[in-house]
PDB file of C-alpha atoms in Angstrom:
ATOM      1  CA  UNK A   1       6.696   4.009  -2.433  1.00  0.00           C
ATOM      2  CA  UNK A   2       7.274   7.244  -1.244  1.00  0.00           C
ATOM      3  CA  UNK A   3       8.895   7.121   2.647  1.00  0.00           C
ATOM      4  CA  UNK A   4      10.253  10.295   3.843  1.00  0.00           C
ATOM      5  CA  UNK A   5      10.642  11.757   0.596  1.00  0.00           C
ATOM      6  CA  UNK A   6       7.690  13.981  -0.374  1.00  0.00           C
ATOM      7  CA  UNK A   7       6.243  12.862  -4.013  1.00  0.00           C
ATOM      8  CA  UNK A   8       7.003  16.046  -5.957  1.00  0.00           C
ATOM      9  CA  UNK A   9      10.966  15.716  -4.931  1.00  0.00           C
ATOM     10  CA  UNK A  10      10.502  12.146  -5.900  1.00  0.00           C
ATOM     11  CA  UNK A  11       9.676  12.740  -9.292  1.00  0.00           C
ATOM     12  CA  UNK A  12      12.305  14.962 -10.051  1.00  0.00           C
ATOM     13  CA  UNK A  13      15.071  11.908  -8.949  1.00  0.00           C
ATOM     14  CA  UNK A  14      16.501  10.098 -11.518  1.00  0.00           C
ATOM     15  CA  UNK A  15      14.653   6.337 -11.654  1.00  0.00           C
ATOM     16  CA  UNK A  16      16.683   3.686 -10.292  1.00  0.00           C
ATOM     17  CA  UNK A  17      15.689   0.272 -12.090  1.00  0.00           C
ATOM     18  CA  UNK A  18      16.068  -3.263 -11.022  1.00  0.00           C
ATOM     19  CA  UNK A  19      14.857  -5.504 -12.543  1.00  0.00           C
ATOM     20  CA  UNK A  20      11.393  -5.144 -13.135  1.00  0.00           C
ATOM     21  CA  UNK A  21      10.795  -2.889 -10.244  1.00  0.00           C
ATOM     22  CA  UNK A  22      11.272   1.522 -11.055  1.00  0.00           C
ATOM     23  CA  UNK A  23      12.704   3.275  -7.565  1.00  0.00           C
ATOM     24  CA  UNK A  24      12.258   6.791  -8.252  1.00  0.00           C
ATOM     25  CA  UNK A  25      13.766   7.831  -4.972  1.00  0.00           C
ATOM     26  CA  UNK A  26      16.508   5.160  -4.788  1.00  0.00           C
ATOM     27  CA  UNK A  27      19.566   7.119  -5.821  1.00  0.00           C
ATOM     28  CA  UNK A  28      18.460   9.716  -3.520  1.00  0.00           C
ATOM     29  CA  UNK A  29      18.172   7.813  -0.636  1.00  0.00           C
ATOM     30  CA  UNK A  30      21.837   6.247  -1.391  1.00  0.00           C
ATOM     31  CA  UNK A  31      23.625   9.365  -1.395  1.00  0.00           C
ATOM     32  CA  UNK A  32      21.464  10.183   2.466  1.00  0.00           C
ATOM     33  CA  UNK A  33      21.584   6.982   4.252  1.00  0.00           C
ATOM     34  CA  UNK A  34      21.274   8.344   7.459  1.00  0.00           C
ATOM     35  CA  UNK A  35      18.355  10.822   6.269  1.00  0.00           C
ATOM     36  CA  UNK A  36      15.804   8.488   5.009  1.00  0.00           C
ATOM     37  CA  UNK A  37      14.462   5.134   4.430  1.00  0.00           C
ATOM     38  CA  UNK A  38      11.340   3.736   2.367  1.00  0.00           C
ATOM     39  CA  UNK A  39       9.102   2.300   5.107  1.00  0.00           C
ATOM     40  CA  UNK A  40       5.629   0.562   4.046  1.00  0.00           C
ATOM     41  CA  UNK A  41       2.288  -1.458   5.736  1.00  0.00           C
ATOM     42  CA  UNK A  42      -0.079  -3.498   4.400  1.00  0.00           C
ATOM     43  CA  UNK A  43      -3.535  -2.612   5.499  1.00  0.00           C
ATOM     44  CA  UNK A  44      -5.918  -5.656   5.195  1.00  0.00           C
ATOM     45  CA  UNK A  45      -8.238  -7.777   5.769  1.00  0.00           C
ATOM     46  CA  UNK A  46      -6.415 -10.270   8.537  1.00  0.00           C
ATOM     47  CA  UNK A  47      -6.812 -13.828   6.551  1.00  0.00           C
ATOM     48  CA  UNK A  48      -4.589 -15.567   7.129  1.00  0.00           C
ATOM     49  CA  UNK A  49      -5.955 -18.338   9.415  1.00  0.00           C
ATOM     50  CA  UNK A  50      -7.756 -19.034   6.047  1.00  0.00           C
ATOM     51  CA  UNK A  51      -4.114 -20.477   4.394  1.00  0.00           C
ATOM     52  CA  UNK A  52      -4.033 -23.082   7.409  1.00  0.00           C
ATOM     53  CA  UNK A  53      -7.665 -24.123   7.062  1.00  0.00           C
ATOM     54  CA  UNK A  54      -8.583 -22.414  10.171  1.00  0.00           C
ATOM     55  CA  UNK A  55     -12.042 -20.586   9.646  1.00  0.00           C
ATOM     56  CA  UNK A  56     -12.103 -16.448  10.676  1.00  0.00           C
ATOM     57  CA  UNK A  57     -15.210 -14.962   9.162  1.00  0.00           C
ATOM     58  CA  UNK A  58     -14.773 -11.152   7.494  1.00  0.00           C
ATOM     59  CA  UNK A  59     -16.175  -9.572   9.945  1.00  0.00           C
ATOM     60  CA  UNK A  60     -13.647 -10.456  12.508  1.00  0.00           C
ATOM     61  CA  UNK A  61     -10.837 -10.384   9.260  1.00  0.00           C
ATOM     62  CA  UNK A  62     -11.731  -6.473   9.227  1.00  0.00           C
ATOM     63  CA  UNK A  63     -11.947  -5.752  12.694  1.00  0.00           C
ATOM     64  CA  UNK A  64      -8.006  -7.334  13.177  1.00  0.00           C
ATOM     65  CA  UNK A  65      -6.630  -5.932  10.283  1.00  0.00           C
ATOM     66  CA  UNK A  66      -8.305  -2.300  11.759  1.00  0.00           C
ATOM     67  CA  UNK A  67      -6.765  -3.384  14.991  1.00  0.00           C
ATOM     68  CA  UNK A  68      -3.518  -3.243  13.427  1.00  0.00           C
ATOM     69  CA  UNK A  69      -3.990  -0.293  11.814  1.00  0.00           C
ATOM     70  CA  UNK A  70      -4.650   1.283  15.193  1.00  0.00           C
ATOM     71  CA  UNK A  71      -1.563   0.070  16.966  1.00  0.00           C
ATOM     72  CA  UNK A  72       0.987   1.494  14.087  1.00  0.00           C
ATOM     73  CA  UNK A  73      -0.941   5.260  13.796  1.00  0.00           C
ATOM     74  CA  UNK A  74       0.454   6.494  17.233  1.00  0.00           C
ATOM     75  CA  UNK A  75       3.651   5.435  16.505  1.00  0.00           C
ATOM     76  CA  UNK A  76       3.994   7.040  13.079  1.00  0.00           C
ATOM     77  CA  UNK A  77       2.159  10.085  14.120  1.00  0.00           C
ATOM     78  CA  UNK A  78       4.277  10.450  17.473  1.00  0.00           C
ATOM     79  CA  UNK A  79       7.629   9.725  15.392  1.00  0.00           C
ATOM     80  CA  UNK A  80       6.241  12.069  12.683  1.00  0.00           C
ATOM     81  CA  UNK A  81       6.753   9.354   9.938  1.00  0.00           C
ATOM     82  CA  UNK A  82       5.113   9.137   6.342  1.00  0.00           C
ATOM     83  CA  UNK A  83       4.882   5.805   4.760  1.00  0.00           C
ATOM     84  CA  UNK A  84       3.011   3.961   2.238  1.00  0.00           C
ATOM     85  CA  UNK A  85       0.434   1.831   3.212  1.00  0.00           C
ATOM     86  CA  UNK A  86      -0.515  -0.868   0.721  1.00  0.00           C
ATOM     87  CA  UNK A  87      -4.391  -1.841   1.458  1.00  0.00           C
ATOM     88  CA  UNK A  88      -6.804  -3.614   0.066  1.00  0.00           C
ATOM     89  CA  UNK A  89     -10.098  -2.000  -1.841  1.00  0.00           C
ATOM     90  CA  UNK A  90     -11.812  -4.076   0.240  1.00  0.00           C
ATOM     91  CA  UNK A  91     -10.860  -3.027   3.500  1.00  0.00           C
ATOM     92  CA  UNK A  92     -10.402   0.775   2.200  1.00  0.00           C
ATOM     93  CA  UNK A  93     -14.320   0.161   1.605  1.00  0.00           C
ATOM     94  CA  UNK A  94     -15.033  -0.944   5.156  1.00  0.00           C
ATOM     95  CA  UNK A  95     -13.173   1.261   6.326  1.00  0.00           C
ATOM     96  CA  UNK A  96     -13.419   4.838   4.196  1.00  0.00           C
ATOM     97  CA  UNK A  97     -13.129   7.438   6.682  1.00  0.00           C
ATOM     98  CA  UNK A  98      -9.600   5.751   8.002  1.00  0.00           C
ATOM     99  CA  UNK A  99      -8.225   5.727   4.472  1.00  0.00           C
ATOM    100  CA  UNK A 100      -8.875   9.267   3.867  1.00  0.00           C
ATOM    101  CA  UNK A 101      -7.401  10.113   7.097  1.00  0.00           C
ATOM    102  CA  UNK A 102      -4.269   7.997   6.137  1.00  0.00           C
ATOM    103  CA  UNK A 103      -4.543   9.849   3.226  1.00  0.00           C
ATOM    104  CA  UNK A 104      -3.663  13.050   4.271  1.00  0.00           C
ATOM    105  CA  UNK A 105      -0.258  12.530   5.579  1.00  0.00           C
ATOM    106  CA  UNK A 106       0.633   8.968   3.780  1.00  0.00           C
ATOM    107  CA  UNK A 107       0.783   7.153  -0.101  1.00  0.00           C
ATOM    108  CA  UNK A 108      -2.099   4.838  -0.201  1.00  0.00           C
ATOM    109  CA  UNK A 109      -1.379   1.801  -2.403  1.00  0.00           C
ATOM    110  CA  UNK A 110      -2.854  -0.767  -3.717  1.00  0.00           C
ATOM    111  CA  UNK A 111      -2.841  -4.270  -2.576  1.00  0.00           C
ATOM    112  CA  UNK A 112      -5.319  -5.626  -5.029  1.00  0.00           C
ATOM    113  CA  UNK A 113      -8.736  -6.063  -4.232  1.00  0.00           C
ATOM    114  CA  UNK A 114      -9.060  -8.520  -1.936  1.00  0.00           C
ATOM    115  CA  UNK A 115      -6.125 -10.263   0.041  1.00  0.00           C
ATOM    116  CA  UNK A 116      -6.937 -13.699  -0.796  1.00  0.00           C
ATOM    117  CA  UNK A 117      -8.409 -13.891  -4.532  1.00  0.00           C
ATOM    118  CA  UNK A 118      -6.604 -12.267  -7.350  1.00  0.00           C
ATOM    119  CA  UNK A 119      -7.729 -11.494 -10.791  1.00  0.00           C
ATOM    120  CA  UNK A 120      -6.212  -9.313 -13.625  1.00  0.00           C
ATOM    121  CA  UNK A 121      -8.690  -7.124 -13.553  1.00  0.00           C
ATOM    122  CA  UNK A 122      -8.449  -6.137  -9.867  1.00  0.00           C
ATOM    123  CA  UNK A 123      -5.611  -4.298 -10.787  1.00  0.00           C
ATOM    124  CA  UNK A 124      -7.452  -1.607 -12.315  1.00  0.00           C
ATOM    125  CA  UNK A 125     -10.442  -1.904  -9.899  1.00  0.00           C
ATOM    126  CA  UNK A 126      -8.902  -1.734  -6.835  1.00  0.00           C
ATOM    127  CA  UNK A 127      -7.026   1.128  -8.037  1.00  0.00           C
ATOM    128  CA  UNK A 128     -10.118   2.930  -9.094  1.00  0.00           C
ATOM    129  CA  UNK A 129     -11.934   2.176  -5.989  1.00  0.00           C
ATOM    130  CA  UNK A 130      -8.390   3.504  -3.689  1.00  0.00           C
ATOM    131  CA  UNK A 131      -8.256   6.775  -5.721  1.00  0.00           C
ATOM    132  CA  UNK A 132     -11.863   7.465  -5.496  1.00  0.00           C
ATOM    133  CA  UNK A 133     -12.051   6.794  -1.055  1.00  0.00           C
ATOM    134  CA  UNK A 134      -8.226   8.505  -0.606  1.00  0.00           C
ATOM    135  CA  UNK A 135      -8.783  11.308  -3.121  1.00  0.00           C
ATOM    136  CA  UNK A 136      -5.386  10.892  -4.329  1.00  0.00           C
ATOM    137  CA  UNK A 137      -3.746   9.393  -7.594  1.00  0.00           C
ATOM    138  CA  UNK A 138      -2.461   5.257  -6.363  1.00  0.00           C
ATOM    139  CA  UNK A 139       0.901   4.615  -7.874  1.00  0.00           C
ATOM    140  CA  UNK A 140       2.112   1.888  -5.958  1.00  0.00           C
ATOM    141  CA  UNK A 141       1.338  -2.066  -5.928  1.00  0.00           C
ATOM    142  CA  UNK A 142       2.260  -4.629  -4.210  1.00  0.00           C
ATOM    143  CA  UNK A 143       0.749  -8.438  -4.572  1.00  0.00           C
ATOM    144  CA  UNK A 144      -0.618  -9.935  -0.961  1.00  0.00           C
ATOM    145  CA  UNK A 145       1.865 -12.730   0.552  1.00  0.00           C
ATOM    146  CA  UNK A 146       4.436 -10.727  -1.923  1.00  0.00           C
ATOM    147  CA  UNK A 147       2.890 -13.201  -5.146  1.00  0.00           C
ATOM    148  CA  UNK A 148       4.677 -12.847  -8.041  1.00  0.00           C
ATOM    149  CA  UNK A 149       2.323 -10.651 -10.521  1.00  0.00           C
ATOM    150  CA  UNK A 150       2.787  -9.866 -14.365  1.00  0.00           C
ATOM    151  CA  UNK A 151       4.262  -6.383 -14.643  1.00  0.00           C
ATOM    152  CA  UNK A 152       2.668  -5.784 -18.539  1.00  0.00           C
ATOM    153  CA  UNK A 153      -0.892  -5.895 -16.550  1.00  0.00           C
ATOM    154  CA  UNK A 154       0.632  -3.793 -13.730  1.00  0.00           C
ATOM    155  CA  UNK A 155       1.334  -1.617 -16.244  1.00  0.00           C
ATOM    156  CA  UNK A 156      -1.785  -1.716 -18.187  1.00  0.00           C
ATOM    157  CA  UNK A 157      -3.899  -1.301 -14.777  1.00  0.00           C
ATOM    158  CA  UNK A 158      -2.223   2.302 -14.395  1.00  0.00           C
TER     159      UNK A 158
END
């Protein structure tokens, strides 16, 4: 994730790890609390009436998790904040232009394919699919419903 701090200064920070997770800009940030923090959205198809049985059809999945989208912008423009926004391929395909526009101030990162089915190989294609809409490299994953995924496929995806 990138936050505040603009991807070329993040790369030049010494990694942080944790576990199985890399923070690039974590010993940064901890020597300029007050300065910055890593902030990050999920983009997505809304589906979760799905988990409870309840049926919402894609269509109306889309338009909510566009909805969202729309409510947050102002905010982050107004406040002048960059964050990463983890989205689906899926909805980056519904909704291209909106990606690209993210884009251009924010990281774009992937949040697998679709929200609700995983496989191992939407790793790779969702990243493919993200990079070719946002025009910029994807870096950054994150599982939907924060599932637990295996880090050697991460890995291998890119």
């Amino acid at each position: 994730m990138v936050g505040l701090i603009d991807t070329d200064l993040a790369e030049t920070i010494p990694a942080y790890q944790h576990g199985q997770i890399e923070f690039t800009a974590r010993s940064y940030m901890m020597q300029h609390p007050s300065r910055y923090i890593l902030l990050s959205f999920d983009v997505e198809e809304f589906d979760m009436p799905l988990e409870y049985g309840i049926p919402i059809d894609p269509a109306t999945q889309m338009e909510m998790g566009k909805a969202g989208l729309d409510a947050i912008l102002p905010v982050l423009n107004e406040e002048e904040i960059t964050a990463t926004l983890f989205t689906t391929a899926n909805f980056a395909m519904h909704y291209p232009d909106a990606i690209r526009a993210l884009a251009a101030k924010h990281e774009i990162a992937s949040h697998s394919f679709y929200h609700s089915n995983f496989s191992n190989e939407h790793l790779l294609e969702s990243k493919q699919q993200l990079e070719q809409i946002s025009g910029q490299s994807v870096v950054g994953f994150r599982m939907p419903r924060m599932r637990a995924v295996d880090i050697e496929e991460v890995k291998k995806a890119g």
